[in-house]
Tab-separated table of C-alpha atoms and ligand atoms in Angstrom:
chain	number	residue	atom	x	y	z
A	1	UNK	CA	12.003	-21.824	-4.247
A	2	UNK	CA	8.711	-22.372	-3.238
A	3	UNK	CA	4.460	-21.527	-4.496
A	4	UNK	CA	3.474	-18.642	-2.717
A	5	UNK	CA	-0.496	-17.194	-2.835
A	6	UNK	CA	-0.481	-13.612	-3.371
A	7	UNK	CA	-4.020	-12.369	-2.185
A	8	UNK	CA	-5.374	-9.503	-4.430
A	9	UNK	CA	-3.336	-10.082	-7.155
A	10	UNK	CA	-5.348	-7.772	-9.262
A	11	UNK	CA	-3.782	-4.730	-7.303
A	12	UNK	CA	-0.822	-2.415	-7.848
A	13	UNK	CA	1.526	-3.534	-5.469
A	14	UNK	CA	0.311	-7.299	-5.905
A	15	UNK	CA	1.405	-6.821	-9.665
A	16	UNK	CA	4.874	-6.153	-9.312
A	17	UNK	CA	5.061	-8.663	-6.458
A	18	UNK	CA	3.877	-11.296	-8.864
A	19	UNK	CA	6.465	-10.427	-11.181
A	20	UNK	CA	9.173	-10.611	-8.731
A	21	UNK	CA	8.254	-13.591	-7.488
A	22	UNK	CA	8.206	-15.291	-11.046
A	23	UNK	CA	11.011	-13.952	-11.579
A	24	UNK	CA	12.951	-15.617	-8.507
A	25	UNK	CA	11.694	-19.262	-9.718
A	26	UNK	CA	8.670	-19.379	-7.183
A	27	UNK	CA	5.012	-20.809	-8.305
A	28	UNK	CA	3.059	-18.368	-8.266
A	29	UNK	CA	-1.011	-18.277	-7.808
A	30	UNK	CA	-3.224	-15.293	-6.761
A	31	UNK	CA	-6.706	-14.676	-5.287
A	32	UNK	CA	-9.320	-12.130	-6.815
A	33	UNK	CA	-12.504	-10.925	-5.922
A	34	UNK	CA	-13.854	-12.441	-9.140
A	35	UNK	CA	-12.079	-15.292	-10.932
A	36	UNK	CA	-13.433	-14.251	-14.210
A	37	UNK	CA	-10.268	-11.065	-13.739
A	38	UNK	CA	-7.480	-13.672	-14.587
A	39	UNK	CA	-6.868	-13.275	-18.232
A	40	UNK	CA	-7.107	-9.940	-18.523
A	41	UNK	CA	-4.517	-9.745	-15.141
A	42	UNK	CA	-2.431	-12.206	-16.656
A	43	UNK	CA	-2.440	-9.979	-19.903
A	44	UNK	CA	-1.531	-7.031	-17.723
A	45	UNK	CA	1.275	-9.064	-16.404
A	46	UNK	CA	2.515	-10.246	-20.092
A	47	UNK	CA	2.433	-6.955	-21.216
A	48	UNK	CA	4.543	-5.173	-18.731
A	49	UNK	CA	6.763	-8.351	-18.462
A	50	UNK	CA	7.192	-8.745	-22.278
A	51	UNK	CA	6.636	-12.685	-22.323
A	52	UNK	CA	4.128	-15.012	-21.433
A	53	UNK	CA	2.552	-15.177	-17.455
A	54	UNK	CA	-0.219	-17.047	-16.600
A	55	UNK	CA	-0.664	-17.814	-13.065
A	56	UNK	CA	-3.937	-19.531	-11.931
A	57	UNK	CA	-6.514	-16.994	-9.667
A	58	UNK	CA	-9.058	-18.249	-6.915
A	59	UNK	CA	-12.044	-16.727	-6.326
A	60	UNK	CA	-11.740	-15.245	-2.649
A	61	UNK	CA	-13.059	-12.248	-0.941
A	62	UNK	CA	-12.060	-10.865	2.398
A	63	UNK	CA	-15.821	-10.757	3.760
A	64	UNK	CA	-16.304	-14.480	3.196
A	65	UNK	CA	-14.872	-18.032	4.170
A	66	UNK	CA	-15.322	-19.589	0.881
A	67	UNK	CA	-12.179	-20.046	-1.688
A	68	UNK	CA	-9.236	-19.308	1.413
A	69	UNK	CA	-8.622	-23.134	2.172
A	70	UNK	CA	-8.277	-23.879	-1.552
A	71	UNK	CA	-6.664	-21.289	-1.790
A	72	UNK	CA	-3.275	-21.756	0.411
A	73	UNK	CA	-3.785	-25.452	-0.270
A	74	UNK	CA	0.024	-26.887	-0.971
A	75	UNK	CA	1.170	-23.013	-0.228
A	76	UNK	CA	4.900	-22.700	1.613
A	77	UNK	CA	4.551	-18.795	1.622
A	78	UNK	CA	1.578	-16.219	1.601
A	79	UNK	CA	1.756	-13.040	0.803
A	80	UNK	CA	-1.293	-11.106	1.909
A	81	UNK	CA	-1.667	-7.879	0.131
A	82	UNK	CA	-5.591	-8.095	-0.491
A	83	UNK	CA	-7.612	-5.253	1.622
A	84	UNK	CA	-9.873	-2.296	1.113
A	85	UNK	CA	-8.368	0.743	-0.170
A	86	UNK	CA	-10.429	3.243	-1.825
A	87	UNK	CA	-9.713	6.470	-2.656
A	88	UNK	CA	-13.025	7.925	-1.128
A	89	UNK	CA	-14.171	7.971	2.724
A	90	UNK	CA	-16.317	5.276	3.636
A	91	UNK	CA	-20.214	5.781	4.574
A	92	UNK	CA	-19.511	3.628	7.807
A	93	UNK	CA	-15.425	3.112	9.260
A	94	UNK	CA	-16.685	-0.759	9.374
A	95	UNK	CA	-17.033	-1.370	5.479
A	96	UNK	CA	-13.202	-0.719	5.485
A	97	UNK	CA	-12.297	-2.407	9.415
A	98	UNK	CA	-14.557	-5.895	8.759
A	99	UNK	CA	-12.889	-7.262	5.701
A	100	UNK	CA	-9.538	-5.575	6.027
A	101	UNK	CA	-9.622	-7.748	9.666
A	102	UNK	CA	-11.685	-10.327	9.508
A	103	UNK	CA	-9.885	-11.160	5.631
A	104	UNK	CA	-6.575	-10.905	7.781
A	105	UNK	CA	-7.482	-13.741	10.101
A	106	UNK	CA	-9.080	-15.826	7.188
A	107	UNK	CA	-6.215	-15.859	5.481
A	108	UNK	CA	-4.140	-16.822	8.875
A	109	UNK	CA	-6.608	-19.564	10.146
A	110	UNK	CA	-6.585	-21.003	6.946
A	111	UNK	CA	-2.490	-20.700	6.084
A	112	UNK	CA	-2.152	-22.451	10.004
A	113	UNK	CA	-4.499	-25.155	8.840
A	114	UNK	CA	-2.346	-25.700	5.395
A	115	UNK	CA	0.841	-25.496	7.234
A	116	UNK	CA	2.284	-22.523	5.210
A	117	UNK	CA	5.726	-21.441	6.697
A	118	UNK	CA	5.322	-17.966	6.622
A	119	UNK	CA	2.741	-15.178	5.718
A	120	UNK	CA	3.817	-12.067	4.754
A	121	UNK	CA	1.176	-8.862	5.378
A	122	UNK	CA	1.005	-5.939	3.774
A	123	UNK	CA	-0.074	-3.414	6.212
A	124	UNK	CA	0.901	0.195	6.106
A	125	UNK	CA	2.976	3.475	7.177
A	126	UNK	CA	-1.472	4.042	8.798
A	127	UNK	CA	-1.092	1.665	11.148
A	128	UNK	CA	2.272	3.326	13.067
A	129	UNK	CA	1.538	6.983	12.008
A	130	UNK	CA	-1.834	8.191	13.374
A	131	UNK	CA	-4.107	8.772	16.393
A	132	UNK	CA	-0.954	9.956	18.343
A	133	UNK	CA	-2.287	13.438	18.550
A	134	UNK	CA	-0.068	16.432	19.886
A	135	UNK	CA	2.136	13.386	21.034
A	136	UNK	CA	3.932	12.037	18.049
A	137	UNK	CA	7.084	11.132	18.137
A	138	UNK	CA	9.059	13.111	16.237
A	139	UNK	CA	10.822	10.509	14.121
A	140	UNK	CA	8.200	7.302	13.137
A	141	UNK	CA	9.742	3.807	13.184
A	142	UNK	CA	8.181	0.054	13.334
A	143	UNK	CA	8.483	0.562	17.321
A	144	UNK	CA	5.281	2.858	17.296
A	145	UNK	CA	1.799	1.845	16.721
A	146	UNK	CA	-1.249	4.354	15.779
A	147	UNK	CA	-3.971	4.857	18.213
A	148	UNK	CA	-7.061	3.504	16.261
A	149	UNK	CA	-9.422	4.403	19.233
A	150	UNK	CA	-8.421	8.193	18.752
A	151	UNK	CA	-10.773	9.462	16.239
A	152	UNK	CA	-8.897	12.716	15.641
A	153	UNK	CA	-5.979	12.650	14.030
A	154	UNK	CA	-7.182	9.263	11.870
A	155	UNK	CA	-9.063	8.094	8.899
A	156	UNK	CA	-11.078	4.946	8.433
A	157	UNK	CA	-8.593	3.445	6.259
A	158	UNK	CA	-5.896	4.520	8.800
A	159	UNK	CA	-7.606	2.433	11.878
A	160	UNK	CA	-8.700	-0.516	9.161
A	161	UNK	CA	-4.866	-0.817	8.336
A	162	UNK	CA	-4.451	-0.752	12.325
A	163	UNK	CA	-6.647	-2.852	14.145
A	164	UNK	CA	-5.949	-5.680	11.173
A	165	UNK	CA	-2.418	-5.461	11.608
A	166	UNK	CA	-2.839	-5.712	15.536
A	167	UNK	CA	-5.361	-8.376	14.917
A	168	UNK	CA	-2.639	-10.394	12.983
A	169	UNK	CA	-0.081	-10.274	15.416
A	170	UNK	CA	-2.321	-10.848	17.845
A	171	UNK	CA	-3.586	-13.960	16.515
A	172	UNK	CA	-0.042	-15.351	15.406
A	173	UNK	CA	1.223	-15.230	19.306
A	174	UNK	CA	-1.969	-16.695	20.452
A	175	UNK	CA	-3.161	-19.137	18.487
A	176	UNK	CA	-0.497	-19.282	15.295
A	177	UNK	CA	1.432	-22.521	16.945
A	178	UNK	CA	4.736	-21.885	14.828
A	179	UNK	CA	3.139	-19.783	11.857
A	180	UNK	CA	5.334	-16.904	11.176
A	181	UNK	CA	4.438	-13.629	10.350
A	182	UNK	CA	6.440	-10.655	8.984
A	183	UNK	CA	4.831	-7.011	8.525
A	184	UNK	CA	5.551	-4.133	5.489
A	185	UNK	CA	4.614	-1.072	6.503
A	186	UNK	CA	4.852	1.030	3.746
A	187	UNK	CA	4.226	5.182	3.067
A	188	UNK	CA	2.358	6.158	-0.291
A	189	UNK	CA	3.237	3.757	-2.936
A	190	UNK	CA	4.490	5.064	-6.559
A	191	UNK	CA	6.005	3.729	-9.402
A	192	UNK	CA	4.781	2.432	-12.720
A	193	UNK	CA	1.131	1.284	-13.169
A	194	UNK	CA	0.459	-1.625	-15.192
A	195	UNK	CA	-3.104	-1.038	-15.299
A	196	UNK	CA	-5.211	2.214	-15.789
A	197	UNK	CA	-7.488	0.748	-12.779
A	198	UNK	CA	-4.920	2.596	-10.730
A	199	UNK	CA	-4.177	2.393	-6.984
A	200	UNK	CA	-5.504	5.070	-4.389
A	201	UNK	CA	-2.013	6.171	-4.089
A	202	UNK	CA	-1.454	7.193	-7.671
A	203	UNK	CA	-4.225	9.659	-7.033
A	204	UNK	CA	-0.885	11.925	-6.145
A	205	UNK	CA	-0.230	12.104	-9.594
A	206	UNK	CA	-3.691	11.985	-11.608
A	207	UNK	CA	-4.943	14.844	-9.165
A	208	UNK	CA	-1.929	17.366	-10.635
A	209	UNK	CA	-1.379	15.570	-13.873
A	210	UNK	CA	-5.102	15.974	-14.819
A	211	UNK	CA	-5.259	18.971	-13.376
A	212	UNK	CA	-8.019	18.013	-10.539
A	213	UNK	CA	-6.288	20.691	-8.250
A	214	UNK	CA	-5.802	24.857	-9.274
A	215	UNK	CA	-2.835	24.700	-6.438
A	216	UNK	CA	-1.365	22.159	-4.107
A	217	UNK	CA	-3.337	21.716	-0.591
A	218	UNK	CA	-0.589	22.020	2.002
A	219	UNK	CA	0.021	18.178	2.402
A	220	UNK	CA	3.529	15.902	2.816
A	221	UNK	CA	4.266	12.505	1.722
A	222	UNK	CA	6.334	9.740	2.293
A	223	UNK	CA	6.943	7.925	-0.988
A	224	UNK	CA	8.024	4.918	-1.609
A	225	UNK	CA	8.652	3.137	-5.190
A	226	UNK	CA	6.171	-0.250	-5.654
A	227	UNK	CA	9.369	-1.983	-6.716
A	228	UNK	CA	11.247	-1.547	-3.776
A	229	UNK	CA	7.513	-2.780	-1.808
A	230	UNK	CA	8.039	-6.072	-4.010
A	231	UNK	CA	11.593	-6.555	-3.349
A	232	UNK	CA	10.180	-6.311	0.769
A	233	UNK	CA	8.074	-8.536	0.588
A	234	UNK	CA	10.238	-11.292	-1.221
A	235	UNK	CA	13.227	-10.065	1.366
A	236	UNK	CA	10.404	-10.334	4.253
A	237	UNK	CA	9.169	-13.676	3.250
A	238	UNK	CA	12.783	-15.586	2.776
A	239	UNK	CA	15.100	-14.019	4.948
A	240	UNK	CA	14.934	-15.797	8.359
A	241	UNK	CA	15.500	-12.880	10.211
A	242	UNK	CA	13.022	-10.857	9.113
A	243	UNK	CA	9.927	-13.190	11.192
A	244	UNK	CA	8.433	-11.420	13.789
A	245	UNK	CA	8.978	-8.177	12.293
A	246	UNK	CA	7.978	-5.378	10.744
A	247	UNK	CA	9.081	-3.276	8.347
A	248	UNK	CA	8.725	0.637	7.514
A	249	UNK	CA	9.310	1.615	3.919
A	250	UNK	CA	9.594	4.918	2.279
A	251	UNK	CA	12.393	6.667	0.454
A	252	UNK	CA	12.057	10.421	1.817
A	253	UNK	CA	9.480	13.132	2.318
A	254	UNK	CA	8.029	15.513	-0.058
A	255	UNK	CA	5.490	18.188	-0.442
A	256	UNK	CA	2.419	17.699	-2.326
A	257	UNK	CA	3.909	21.009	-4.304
A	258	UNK	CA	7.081	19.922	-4.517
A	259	UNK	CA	5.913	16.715	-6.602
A	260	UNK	CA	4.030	18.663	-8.363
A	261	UNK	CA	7.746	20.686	-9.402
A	262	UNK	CA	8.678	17.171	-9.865
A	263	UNK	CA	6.002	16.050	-13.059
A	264	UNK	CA	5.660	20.064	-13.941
A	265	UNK	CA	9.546	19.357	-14.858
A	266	UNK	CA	8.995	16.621	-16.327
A	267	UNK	CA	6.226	17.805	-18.547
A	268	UNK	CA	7.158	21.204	-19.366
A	269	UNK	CA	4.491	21.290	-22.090
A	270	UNK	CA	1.773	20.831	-19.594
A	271	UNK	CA	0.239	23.603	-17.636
A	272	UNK	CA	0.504	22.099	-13.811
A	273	UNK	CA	-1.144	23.255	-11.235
A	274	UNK	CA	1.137	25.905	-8.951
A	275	UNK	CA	1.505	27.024	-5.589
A	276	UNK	CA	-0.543	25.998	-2.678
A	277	UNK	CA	-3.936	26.286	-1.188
A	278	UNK	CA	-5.050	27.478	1.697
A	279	UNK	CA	-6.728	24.683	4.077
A	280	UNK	CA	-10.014	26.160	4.365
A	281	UNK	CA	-9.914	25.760	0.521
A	282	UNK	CA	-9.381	22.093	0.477
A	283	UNK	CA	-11.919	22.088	3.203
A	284	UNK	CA	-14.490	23.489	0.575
A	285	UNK	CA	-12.989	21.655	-2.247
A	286	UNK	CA	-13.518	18.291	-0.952
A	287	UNK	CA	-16.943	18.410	-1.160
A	288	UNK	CA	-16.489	18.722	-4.934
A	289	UNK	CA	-13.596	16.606	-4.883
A	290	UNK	CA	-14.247	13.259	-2.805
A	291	UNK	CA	-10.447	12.193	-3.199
A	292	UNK	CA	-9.740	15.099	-1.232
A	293	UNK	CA	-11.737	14.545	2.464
A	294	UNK	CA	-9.036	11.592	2.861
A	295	UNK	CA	-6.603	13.862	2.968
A	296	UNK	CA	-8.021	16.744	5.019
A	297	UNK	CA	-6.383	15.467	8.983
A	298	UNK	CA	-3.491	15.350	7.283
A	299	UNK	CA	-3.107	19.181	6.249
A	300	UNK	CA	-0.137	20.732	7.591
A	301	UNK	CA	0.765	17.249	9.772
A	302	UNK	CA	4.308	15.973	9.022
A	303	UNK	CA	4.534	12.291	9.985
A	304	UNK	CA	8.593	11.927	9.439
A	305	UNK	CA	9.875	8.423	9.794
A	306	UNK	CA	13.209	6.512	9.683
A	307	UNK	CA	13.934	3.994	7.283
A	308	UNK	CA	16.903	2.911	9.044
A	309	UNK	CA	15.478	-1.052	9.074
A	310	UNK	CA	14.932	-1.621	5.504
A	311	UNK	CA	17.859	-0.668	4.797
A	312	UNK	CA	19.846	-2.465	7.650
A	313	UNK	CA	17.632	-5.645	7.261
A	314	UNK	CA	15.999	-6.368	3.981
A	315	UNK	CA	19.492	-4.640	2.114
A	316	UNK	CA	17.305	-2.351	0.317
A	317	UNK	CA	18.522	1.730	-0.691
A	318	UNK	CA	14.997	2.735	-2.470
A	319	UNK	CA	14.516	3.989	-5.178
A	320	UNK	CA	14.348	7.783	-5.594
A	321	UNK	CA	11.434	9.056	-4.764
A	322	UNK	CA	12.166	11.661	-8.091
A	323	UNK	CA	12.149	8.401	-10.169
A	324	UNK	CA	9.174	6.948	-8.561
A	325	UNK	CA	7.039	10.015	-9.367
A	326	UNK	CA	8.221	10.259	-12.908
A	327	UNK	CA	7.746	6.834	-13.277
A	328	UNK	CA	4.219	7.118	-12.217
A	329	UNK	CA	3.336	9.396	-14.508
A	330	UNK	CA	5.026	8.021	-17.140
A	331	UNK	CA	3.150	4.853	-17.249
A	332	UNK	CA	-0.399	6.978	-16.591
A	333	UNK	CA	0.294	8.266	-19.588
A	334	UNK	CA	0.973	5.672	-21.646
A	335	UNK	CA	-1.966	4.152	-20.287
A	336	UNK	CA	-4.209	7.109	-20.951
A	337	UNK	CA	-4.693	7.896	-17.533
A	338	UNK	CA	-3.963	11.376	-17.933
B	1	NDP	P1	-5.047	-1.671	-5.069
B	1	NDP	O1	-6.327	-0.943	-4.910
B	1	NDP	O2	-4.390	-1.675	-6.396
B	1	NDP	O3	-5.205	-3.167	-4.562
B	1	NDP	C1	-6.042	-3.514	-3.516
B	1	NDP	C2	-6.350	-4.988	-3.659
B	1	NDP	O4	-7.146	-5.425	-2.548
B	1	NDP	C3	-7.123	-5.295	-4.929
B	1	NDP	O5	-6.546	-6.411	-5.541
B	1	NDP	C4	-8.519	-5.623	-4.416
B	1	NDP	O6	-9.134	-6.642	-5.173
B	1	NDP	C5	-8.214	-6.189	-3.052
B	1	NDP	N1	-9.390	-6.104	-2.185
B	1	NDP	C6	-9.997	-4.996	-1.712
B	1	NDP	N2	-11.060	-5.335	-0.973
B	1	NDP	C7	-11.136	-6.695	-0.997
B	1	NDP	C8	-12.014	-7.656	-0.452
B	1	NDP	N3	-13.068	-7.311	0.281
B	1	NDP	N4	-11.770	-8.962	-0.689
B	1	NDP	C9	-10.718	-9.356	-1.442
B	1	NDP	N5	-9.849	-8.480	-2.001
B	1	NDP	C10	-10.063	-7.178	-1.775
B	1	NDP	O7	-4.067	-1.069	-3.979
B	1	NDP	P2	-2.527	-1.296	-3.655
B	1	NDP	O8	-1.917	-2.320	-4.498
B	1	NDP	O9	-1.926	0.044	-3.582
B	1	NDP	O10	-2.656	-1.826	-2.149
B	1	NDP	C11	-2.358	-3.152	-1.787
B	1	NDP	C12	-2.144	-3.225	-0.304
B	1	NDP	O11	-1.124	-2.315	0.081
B	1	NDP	C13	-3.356	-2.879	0.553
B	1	NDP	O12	-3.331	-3.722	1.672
B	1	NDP	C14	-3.075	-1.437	0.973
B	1	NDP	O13	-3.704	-1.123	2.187
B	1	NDP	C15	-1.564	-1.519	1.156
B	1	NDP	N6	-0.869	-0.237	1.104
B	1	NDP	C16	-0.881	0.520	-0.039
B	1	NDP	C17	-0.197	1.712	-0.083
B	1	NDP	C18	-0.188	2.568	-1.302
B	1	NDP	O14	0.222	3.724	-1.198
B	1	NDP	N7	-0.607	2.082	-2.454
B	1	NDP	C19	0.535	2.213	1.093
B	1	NDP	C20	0.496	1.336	2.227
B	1	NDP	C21	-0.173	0.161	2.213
B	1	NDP	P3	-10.220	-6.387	-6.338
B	1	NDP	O15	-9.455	-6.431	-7.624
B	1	NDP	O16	-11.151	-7.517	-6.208
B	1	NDP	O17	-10.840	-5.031	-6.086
């Protein structure tokens, strides 16, 4: 057992980490952008947990030095989760690249300087899956890399998830003298929400669920449930094999429309949206609908991967991705989400 920093503990994935990680007997603290979010996060946490959490929260944000060193003071394990993840496009590619690499190397300088054992980043399916162009390979695994440089074929977030992670590695074999670093790399997260200040990713089933959409743009997804993501990132941080490495995880593919089946089953009473869109519709409808532009390089792409080494590796068979939707939507609405 050890005290691990979780960095943007106020976020989905951080959440169940936390959890996890409380669970196993570790010490827990977290950074936020704002101190002043750890009672109501440690509320959160109760809630869902159904007993008492209260881990303490430093004040530390990705774009500045201040609050890192105090932060991974006395740490033997970080887990960096923290970096920008909207559900919008950016005005500039930057607001997303600067913090999500520049907060990477922060967090590394200052977990070298504390002597932390190992950090543990959570990058993303982004940074193996894009800018390859007509010249993808056909099956996606932690060998490949995305091509941030290639504009087509990419989103912001994609080559902010990219150049950070590259950044990371690049700093660990260079200057890291001993600090070890291990990599999750995973597809679009689901699972329950604790909070209604959801996660971009749940935006897969708010969009239906609330009805955002008349039909389903022509879109797949890799899914992934945000408990199997915790259980990766305690595997990743404790299992001595797993330094050095990355990690792909995602349970299977689906169709936008075929989750949409998914929560229309689920919710017979509800009137889901049905069928699919034509692209040059989504085109048009993401000027009403911001979510939307993410989404549009990826219309009719299928970016099919192998999860071959979380299972081998970290021991993990995920969750289905069937659960992980209906969990989703289950706890949106509870929450009131939709
Ligand atoms: P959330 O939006 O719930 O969490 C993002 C977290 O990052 C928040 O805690 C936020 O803190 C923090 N953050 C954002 N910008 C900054 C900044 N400038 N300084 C400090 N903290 C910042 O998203 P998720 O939990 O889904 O994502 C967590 C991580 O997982 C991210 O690295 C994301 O890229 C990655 N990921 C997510 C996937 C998904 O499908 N959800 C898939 C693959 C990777 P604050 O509360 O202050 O806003």
């Amino acid at each position: 057992m050890g005290t691990v920093l979780v960095t943007g503990a106020t976020g989905f994935i951080a959440s169940h980490l936390i959890l996890r990680l409380l669970a196993d007997g570790h010490e827990v603290r977290g950074t936020a952008r704002s101190a002043a979010k750890a009672g109501q996060l440690n509320r959160v946490l109760s809630d869902y947990a159904g007993h008492d959490v209260n881990i303490p929260i430093i004040e530390a944000d990705l774009s500045s030095d201040a609050g890192w060193q105090e932060a991974v003071n006395g740490v033997d394990y970080v887990q960096h989760v923290a970096s920008p993840f909207p559900a919008t496009v950016p005005k500039s590619a930057d607001e997303l690249i600067v913090p999500a690499r520049d907060g990477a190397l922060r967090v590394l300088k200052a977990s070298k300087q504390a002597g932390v054992k190992r950090v543990v980043m959570t990058s993303s399916m982004a940074a193996i899956a894009y800018g390859w162009g007509d010249s993808r390979p056909e099956v996606l695994t932690e060998e490949h890399w995305s091509n941030p440089d290639n504009l087509k074929d990419n989103t912001a977030y994609a080559r902010s998830k990219t150049i950070a992670e590259q950044a990371a590695w690049a700093y660990v074999e260079e200057e890291g003298e001993g600090l070890e670093l291990s990599v999750i790399n995973p597809v679009a997260v689901l699972g329950p929400a604790m909070s209604a200040d959801v996660s971009s990713s749940l935006e897969l089933i708010t969009q239906p669920m609330a009805r955002k959409l008349p039909a389903y743009p022509k879109l797949s997804f890799g899914v992934i449930d945000v408990r199997d993501v915790a259980e990766a990132h305690v595997c990743a941080m404790t299992l001595p094999e797993a330094a050095g490495e990355r990690f792909l995880l995602g349970e299977r593919m689906l169709q936008f429309e075929e989750i949409g089946e998914i929560l229309q089953r689920a919710y017979p009473d509800r009137k889901l949206p049905k069928g699919t869109l034509p692209n040059w519709v989504v085109k048009l409808a993401a000027f009403f609908n911001p979510p939307l532009k993410q989404v549009i390089p990826e219309l009719g792409r299928e970016r099919a991967f192998s999860n071959d080494k979380l299972k081998r590796v970290l021991g993990i068979t995920p969750i289905p991705a069937e659960n992980a939707i209906r969990e989703s939507a289950a706890s949106l609405v509870r929450l009131g989400v939709v």
